[in-house]
Coordinates of C-alpha atoms in Angstrom, one line a residue:
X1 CA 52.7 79.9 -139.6
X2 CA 56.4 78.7 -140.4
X3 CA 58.7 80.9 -141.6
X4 CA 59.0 78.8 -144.7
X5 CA 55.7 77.1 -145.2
X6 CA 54.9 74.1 -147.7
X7 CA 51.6 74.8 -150.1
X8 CA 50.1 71.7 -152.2
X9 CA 48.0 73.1 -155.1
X10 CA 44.9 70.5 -156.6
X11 CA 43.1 70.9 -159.6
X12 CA 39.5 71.1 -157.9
X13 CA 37.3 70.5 -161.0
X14 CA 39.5 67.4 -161.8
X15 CA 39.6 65.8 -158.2
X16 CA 35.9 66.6 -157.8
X17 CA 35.4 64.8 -161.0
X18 CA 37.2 61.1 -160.4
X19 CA 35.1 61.6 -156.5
X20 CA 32.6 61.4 -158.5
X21 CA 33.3 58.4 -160.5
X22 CA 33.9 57.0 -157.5
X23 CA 30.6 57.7 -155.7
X24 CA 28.8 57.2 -158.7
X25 CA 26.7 60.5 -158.5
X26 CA 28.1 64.4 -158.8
X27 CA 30.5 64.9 -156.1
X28 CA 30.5 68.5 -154.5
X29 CA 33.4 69.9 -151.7
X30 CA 31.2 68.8 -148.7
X31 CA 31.8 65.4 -150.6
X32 CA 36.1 65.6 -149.4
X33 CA 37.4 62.9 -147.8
X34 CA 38.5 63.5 -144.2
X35 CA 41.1 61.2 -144.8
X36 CA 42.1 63.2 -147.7
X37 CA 42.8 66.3 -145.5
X38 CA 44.1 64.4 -143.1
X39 CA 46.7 62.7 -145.3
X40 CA 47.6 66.9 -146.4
X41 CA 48.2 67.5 -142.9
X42 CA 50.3 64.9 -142.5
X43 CA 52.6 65.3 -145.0
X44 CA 53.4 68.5 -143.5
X45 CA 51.3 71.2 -146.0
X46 CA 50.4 74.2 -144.5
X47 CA 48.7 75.7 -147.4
X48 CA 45.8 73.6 -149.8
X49 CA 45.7 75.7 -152.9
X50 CA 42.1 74.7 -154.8
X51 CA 42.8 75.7 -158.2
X52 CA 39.7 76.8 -160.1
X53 CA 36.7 76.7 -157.7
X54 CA 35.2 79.9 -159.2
X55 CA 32.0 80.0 -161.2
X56 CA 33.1 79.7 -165.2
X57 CA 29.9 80.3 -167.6
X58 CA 28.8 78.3 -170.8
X59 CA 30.4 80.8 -173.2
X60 CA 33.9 79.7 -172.5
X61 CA 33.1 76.5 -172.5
X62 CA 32.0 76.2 -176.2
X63 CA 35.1 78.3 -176.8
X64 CA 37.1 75.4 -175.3
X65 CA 35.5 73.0 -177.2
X66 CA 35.5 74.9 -180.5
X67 CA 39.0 76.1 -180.7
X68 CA 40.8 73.6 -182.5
X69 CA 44.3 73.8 -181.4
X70 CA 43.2 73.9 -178.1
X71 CA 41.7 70.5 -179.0
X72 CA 44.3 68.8 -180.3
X73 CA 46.3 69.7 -177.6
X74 CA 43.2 68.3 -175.3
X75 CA 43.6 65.3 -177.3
X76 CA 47.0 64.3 -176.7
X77 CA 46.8 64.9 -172.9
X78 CA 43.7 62.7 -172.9
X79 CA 43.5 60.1 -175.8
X80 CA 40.1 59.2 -174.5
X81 CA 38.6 62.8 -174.7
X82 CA 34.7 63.1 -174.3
X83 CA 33.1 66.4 -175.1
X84 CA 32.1 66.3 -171.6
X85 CA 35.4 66.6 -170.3
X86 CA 35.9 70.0 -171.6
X87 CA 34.9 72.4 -169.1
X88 CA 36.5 75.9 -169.9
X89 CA 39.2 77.0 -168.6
X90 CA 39.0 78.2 -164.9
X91 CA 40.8 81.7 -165.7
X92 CA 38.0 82.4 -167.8
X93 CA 35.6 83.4 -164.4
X94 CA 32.1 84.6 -164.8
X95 CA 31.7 85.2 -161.4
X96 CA 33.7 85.0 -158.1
X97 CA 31.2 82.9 -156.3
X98 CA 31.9 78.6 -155.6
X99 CA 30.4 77.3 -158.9
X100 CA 27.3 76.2 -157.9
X101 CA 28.3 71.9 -159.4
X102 CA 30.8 72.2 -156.7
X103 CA 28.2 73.8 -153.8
X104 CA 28.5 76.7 -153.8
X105 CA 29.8 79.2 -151.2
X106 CA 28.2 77.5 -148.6
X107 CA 30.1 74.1 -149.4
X108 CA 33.4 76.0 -149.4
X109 CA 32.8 77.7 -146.1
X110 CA 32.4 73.9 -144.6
X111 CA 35.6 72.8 -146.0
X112 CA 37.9 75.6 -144.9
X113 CA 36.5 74.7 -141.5
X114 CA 37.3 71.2 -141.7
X115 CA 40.9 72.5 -143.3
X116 CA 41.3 75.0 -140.4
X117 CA 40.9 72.4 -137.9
X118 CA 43.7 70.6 -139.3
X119 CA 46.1 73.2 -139.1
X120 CA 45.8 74.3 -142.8
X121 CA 45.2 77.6 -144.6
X122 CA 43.1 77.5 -148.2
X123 CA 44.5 79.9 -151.2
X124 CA 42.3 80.3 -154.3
X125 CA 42.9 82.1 -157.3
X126 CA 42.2 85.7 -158.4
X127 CA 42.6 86.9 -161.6
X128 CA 42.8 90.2 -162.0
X129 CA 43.9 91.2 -166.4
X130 CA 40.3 89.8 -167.4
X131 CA 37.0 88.0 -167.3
X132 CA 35.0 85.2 -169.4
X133 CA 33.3 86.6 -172.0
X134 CA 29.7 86.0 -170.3
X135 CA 30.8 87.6 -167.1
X136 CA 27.6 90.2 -166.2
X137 CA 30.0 92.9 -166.3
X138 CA 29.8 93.4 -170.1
X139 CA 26.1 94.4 -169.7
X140 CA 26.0 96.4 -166.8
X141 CA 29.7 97.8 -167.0
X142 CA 31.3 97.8 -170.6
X143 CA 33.1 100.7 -169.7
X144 CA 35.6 98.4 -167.6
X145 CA 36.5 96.7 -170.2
X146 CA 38.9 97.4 -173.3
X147 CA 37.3 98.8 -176.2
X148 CA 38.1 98.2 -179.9
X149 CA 37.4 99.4 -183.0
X150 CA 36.2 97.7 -186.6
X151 CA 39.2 98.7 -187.6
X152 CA 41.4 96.6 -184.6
X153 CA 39.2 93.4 -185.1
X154 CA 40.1 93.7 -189.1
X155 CA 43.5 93.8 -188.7
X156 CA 44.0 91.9 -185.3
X157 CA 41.6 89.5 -185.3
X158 CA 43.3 87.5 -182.8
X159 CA 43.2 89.9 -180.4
X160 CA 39.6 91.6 -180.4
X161 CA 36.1 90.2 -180.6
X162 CA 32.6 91.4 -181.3
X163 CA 30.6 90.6 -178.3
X164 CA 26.5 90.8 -179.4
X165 CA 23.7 90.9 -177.0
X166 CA 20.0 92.3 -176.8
X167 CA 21.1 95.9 -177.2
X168 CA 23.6 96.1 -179.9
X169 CA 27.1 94.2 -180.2
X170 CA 30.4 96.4 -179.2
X171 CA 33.9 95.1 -179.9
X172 CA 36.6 94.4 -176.9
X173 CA 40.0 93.4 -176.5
X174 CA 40.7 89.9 -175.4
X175 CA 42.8 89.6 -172.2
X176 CA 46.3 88.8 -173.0
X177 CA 49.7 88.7 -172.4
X178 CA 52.0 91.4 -174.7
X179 CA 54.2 89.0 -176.2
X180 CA 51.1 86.2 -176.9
X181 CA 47.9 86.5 -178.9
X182 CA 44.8 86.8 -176.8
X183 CA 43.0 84.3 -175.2
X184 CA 39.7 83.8 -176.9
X185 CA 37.9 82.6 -174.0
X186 CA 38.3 86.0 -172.1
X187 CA 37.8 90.0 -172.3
X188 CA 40.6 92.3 -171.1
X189 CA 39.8 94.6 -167.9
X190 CA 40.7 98.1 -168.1
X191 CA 42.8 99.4 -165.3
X192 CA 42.9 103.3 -166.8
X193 CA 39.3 103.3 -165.2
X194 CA 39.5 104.3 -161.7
X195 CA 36.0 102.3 -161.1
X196 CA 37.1 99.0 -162.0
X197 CA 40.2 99.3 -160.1
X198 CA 37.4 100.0 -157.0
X199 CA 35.6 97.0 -158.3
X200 CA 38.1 95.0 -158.2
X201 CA 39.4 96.0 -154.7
X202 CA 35.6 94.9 -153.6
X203 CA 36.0 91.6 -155.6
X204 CA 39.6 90.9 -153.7
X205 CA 37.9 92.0 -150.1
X206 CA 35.2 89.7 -150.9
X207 CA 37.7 86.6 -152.0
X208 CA 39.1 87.6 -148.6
X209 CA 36.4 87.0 -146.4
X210 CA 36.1 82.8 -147.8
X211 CA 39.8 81.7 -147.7
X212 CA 43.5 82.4 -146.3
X213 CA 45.1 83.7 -149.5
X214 CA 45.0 84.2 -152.8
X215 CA 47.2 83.2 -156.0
X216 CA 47.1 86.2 -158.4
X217 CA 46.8 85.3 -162.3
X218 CA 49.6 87.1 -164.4
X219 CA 50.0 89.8 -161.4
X220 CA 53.0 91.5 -163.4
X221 CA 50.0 92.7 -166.4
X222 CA 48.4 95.0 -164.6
X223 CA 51.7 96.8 -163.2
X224 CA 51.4 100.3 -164.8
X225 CA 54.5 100.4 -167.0
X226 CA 53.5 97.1 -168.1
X227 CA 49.6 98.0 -169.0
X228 CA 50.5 101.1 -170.5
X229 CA 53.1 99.6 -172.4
X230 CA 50.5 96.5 -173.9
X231 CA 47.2 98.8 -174.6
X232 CA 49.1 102.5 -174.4
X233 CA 46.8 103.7 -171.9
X234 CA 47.9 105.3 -168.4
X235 CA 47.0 103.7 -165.1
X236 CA 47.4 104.5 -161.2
X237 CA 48.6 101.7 -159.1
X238 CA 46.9 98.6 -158.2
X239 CA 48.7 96.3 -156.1
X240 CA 49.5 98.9 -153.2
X241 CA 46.2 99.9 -152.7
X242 CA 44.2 96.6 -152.7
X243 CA 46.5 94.7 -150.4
X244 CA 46.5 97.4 -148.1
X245 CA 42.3 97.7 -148.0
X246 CA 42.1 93.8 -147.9
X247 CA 44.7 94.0 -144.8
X248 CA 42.3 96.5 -143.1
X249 CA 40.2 93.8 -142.2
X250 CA 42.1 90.6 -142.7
X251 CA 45.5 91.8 -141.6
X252 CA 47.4 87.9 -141.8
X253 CA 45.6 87.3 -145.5
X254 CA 48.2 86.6 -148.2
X255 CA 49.2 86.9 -151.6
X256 CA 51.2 85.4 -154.1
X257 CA 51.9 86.4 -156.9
X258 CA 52.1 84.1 -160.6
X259 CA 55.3 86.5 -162.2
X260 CA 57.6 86.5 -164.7
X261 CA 59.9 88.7 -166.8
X262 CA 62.2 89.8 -163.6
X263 CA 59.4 92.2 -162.0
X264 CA 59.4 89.6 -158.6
X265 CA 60.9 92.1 -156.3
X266 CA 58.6 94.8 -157.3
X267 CA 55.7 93.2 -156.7
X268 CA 57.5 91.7 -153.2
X269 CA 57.8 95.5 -152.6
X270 CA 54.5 96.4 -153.7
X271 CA 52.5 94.0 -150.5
X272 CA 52.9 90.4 -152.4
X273 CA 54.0 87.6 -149.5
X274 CA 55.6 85.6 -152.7
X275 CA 56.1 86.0 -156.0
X276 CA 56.9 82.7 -158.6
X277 CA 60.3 81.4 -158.5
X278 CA 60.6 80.8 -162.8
X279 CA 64.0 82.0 -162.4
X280 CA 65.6 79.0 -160.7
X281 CA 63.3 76.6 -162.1
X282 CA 64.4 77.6 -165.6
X283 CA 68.2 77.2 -164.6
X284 CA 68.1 73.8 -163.0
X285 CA 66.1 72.7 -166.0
X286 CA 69.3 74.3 -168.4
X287 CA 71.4 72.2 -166.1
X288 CA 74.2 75.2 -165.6
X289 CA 74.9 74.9 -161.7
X290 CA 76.5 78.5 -162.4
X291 CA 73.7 80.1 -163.1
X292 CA 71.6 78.5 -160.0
X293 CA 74.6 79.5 -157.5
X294 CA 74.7 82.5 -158.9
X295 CA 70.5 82.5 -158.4
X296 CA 71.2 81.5 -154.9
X297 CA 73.2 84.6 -153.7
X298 CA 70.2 86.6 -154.1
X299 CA 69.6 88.9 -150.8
X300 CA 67.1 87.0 -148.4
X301 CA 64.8 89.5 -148.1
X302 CA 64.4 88.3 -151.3
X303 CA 64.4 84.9 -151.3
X304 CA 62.6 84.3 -148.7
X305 CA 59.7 85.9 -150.7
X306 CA 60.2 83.2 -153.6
X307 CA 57.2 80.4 -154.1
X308 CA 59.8 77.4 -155.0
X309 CA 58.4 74.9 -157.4
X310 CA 59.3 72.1 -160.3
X311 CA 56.0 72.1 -161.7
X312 CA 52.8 73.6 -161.6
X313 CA 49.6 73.6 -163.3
X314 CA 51.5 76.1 -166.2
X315 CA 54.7 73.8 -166.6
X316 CA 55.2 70.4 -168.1
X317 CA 55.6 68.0 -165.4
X318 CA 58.5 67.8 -163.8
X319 CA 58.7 64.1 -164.2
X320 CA 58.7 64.3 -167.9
X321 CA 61.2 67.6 -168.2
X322 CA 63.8 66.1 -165.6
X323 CA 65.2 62.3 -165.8
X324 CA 64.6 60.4 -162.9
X325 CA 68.5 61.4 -161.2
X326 CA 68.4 64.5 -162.4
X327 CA 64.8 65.4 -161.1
X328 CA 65.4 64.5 -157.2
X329 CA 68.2 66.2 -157.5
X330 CA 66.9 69.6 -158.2
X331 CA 63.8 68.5 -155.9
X332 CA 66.6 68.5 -152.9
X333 CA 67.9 72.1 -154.3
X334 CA 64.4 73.6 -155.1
X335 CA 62.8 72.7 -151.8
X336 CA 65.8 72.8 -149.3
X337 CA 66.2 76.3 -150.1
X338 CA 64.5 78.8 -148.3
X339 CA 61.1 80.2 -149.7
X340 CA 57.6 79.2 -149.5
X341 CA 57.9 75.0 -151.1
X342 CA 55.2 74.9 -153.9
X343 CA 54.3 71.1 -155.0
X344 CA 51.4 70.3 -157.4
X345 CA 48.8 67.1 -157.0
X346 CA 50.4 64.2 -158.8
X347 CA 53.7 65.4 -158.4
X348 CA 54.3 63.3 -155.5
X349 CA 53.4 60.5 -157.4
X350 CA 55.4 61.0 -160.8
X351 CA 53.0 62.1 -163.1
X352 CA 54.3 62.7 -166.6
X353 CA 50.9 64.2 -168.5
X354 CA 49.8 67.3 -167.8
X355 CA 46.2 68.5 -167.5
X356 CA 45.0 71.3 -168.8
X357 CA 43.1 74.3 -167.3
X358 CA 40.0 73.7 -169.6
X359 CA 39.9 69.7 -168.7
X360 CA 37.4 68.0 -166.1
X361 CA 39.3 64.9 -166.3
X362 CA 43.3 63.6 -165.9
X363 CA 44.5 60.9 -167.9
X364 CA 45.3 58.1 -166.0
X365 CA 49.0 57.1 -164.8
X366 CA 50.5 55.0 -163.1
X367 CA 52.4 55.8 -159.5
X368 CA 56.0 56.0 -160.2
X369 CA 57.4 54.1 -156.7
X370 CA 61.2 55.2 -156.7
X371 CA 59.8 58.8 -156.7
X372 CA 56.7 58.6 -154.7
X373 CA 59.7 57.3 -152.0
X374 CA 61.8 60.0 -152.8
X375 CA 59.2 62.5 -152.1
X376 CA 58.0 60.9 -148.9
X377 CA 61.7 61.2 -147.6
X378 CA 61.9 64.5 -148.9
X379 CA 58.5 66.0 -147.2
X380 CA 59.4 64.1 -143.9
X381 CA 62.5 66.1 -144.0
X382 CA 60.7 69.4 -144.3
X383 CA 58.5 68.7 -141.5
X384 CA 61.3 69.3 -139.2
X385 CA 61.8 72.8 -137.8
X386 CA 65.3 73.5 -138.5
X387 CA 63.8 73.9 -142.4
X388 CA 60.7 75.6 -141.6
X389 CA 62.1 78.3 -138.9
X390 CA 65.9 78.1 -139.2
X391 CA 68.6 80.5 -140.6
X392 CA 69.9 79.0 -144.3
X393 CA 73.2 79.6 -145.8
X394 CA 74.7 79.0 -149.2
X395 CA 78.3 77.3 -149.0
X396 CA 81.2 77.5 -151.1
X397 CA 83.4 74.4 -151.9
X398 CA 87.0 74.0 -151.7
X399 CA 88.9 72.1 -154.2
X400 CA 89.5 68.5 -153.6
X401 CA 92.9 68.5 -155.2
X402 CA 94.4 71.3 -157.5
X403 CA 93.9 69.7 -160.6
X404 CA 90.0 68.9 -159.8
X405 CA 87.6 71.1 -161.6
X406 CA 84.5 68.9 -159.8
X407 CA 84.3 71.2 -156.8
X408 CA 82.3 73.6 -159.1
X409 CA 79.7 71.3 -159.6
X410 CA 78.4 71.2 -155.9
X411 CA 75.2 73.4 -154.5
X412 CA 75.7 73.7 -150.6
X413 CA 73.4 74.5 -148.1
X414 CA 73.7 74.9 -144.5
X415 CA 70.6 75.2 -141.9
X416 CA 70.9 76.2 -138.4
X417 CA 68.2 76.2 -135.8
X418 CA 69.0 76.6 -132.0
X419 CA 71.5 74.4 -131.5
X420 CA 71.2 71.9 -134.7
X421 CA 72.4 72.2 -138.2
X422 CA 72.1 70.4 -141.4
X423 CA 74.3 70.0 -144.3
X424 CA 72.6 70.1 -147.5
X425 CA 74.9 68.6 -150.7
X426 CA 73.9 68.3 -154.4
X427 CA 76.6 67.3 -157.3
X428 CA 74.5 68.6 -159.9
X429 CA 76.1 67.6 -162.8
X430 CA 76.3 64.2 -164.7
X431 CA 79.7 63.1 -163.8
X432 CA 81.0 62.4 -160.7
X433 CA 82.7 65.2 -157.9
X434 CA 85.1 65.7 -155.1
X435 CA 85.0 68.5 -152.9
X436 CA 85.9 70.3 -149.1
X437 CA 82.8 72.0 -147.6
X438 CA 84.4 74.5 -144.7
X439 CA 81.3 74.3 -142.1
X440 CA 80.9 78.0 -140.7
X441 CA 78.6 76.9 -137.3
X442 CA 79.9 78.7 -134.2
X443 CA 79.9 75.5 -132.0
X444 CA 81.4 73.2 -133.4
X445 CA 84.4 72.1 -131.4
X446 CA 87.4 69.0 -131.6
X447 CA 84.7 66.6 -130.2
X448 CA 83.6 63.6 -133.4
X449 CA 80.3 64.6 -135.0
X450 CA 77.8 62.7 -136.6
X451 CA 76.5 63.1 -140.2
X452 CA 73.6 61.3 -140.9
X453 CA 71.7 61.1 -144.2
X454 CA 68.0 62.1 -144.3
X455 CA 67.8 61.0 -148.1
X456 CA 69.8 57.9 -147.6
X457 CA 71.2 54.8 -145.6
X458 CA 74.5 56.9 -144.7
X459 CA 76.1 57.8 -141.3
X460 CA 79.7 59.1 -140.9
X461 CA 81.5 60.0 -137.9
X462 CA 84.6 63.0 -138.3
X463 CA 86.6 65.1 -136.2
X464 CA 85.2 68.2 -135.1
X465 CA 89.2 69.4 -135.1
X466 CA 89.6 68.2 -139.1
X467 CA 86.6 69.6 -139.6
X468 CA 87.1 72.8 -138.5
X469 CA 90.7 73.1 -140.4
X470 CA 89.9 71.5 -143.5
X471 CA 86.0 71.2 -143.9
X472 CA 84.2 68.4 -144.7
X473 CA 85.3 66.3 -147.8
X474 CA 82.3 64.8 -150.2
X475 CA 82.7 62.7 -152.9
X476 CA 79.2 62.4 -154.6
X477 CA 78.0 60.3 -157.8
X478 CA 76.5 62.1 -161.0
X479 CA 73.4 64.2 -159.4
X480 CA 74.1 62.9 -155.9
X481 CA 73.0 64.9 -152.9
X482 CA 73.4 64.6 -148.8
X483 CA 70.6 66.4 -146.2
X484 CA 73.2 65.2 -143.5
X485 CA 72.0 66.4 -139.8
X486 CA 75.4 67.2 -137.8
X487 CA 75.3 65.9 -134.3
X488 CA 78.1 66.1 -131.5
X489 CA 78.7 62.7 -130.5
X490 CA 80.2 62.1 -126.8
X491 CA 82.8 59.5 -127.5
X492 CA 86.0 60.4 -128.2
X493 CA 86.7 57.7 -131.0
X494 CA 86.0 58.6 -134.2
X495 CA 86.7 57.9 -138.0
X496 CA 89.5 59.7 -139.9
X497 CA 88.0 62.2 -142.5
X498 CA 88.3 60.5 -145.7
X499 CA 91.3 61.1 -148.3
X500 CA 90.6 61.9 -151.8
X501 CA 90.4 59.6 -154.1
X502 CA 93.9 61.6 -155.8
X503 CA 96.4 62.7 -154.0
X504 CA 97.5 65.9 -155.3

């Protein structure tokens, strides 16, 4: 596995679903193109995330359809809704086993065979803060759940919920977030019980044993300051613990971690592989290139741990948050950085609408081209070794001329792997900048070099010596960006560096 791998996450219920439009009876997993898998494998994925493959149970799903906010929302994503279409959302699990519509364990077993063979790993989901209201657990085990009171439901009605069945009814938290109301379609697990903590160490060893990885739900809620601080009740430990049993017996298995609130590092420190970049995301989407440089200095035992992304199943498409220059531009920053490279299905292709959670069905779009070519470009480039196994390095720029405030707009990168390197470039800012890049590779000597553009029809030559003394000048347009490669050429002729545009 690369040091910085590329992961594509799809919606399984929704692919499944236009399959079987397509074959005009009820598609399972066995039912996956080859070609499809094939096509992942050539784009240079190392990791197929299938989001929501778990069992879900019929209780959610009439929450779904009943809740009518949830609807609307359905509604405006889909303007064609059926009833049918609403499938629950695939957080609220009944049970960790391959719902059976899909095949079933079995079926999944068959297609992370005909993954492996491909050279790629499968991640699925985990979610560890709750369960659907059906799941068998509130029979058998109510005790690993959150009790409430007729007293909390009276007063918080958003947040509890009277669960009746044949031998009484009791009344339980929903799962939720601290700063959010709970979600209606779920029942919050309680980590102050040293049993379902064991329980769901066996569930994770289980998940273990059918895929490469898992993406953990919310990972930061059941943190112990964090749980205590929500329901006020003391708990040991988690995250420690169950990644150490899993890695007993599945020592390369690996987890990343859905994070927010600035509690990345501990769970990096607490076993996780990767935790969610929101961070950077929410600062290229501001637009301050301060505040993403600043990002960018982070230690690398850090970063390296980050999951880089512009849009996943949570976030508004990127497409629809970032206009078309801006958009590659923080594409080239987000994913030429180091870190695990997180795209989402239709991403590739532009798509503007997202799709909910609870939906069987996507709205249909057409393929943006200008950014279905940009991507292609940009995932050819991340095939290449230097990106996946090299040594990365924020730049500084230099002033063009004194009086030139544009230098500050630039985000620089420079990879180096054996003997090759890369300059990456980015003016992210809406008006146009000059500035001198020093180049800090060991090497590089008074013969010319080549710079050729990955992302575009450009190819300079420049003196090594001018290089070296001055760095190299860029003059980019309003979100421009350069992924030059830097070659040694053997001739001896070669172009003057450029002048500024002002002399100061």
């Amino acid at each position: 596995m690369p040091t910085y791998p590329s992961l594509y996450q799809l919606n399984t219920r929704v692919y499944l679903t236009a399959l079987s439009q397509q074959l005009g009876r009820p598609a399972t997993l066995d039912d996956w193109p080859d070609v499809e898998l094939d096509a992942y494998a050539e784009a240079g994925f190392d990791w197929i995330w299938l989001l929501s493959v778990w069992q879900t149970g019929p209780v959610g799903r009439q929450v779904s359809r009943s809740h009518p906010g949830w609807r609307e929302q359905f509604r405006m994503d889909l303007p064609d809704l059926q009833e049918a279409d609403i499938g629950g959302s695939g957080f609220a699990i009944a049970d960790y086993t391959v719902a059976k519509e899909w095949g079933g364990n079995a079926a999944l077993s068959r297609l992370r065979s005909r993954l492996k063979q491909r050279g790629l790993r499968l991640m699925l989901d985990f979610v560890p803060n709750h369960t659907a209201l059906d799941h068998p657990w509130t029979q058998s085990h109510p005790e690993f759940y959150i009790a409430g009171t007729e007293a909390d439901l009276a007063r918080e009605p958003q947040n509890y919920y009277r669960l009746k069945s044949p031998t009484g009814s009791r009344i339980f938290a929903y799962g939720r977030d601290p700063y959010f109301p709970g979600w209606p379609d779920t029942l919050q697990l309680n980590y102050g019980n040293p049993q379902l903590q064991a329980a769901m160490r066996a569930i994770l060893t289980q998940i273990a044993t059918q895929c490469d990885g898992v993406r953990c739900d919310m990972a930061m809620l059941v943190l112990p300051d964090v749980f205590e601080r929500t329901w006020g009740i003391a708990c040991e430990p988690f995250w420690e613990t169950a990644i150490a049993q899993v890695r007993q017996t599945h020592p390369d298995f690996v987890f990343m971690a859905e994070v927010y609130w600035d509690l990345e590092w501990t769970l990096q420190q607490q076993g996780f592989d990767y935790t969610y970049d929101k961070r950077l995301y929410d600062r290229l989407e501001a637009g301050n290139v301060n505040s993403v440089r600043d990002h960018l200095r982070a230690d690398m035992d850090f970063q390296r741990k980050l999951a880089r992304f512009l849009e996943n199943h949570d976030e508004r498409r990127a497409a629809a948050v970032f206009p078309p220059g801006v958009h590659q531009a923080a594409a080239i920053i987000t994913f030429l950085a180091p870190g695990l490279r997180f795209f989402h299905q239709g991403q590739l292709n532009g798509r503007k609408v997202r799709t909910s959670v609870h939906l069987l069905r996507a709205a249909t779009e057409a393929i943006n081209p200008d950014l279905q070519a940009f991507y292609q470009q940009l995932l050819n480039c991340l095939k290449h070794p230097i990106v996946r196994h090299g040594t990365w390095q924020l730049l500084d720029a230099i002033p063009a001329w004194g009086d030139n405030p544009t230098w500050n707009q630039f985000i620089l990168y420079l990879w180096q792997y054996q003997t090759e390197a890369w300059l990456v470039a980015v003016n992210y800012a809406p008006n146009q900048g000059q500035c001198y890049v020093p180049l800090p590779i060991a090497h590089l000597t008074d013969q010319p070099y080549e710079f050729k553009d990955l992302m575009g029809p450009y190819r300079y030559e420049r003196s090594g010596k001018n290089l070296r003394q001055q760095g190299l000048y860029l003059d980019l347009p309003a979100w421009g960006y350069h992924v030059f490669t830097i070659t040694p050429l053997k001739t001896q002729a070669a172009l003057p560096l450029e002048k500024p545009a002002h002399n100061p």
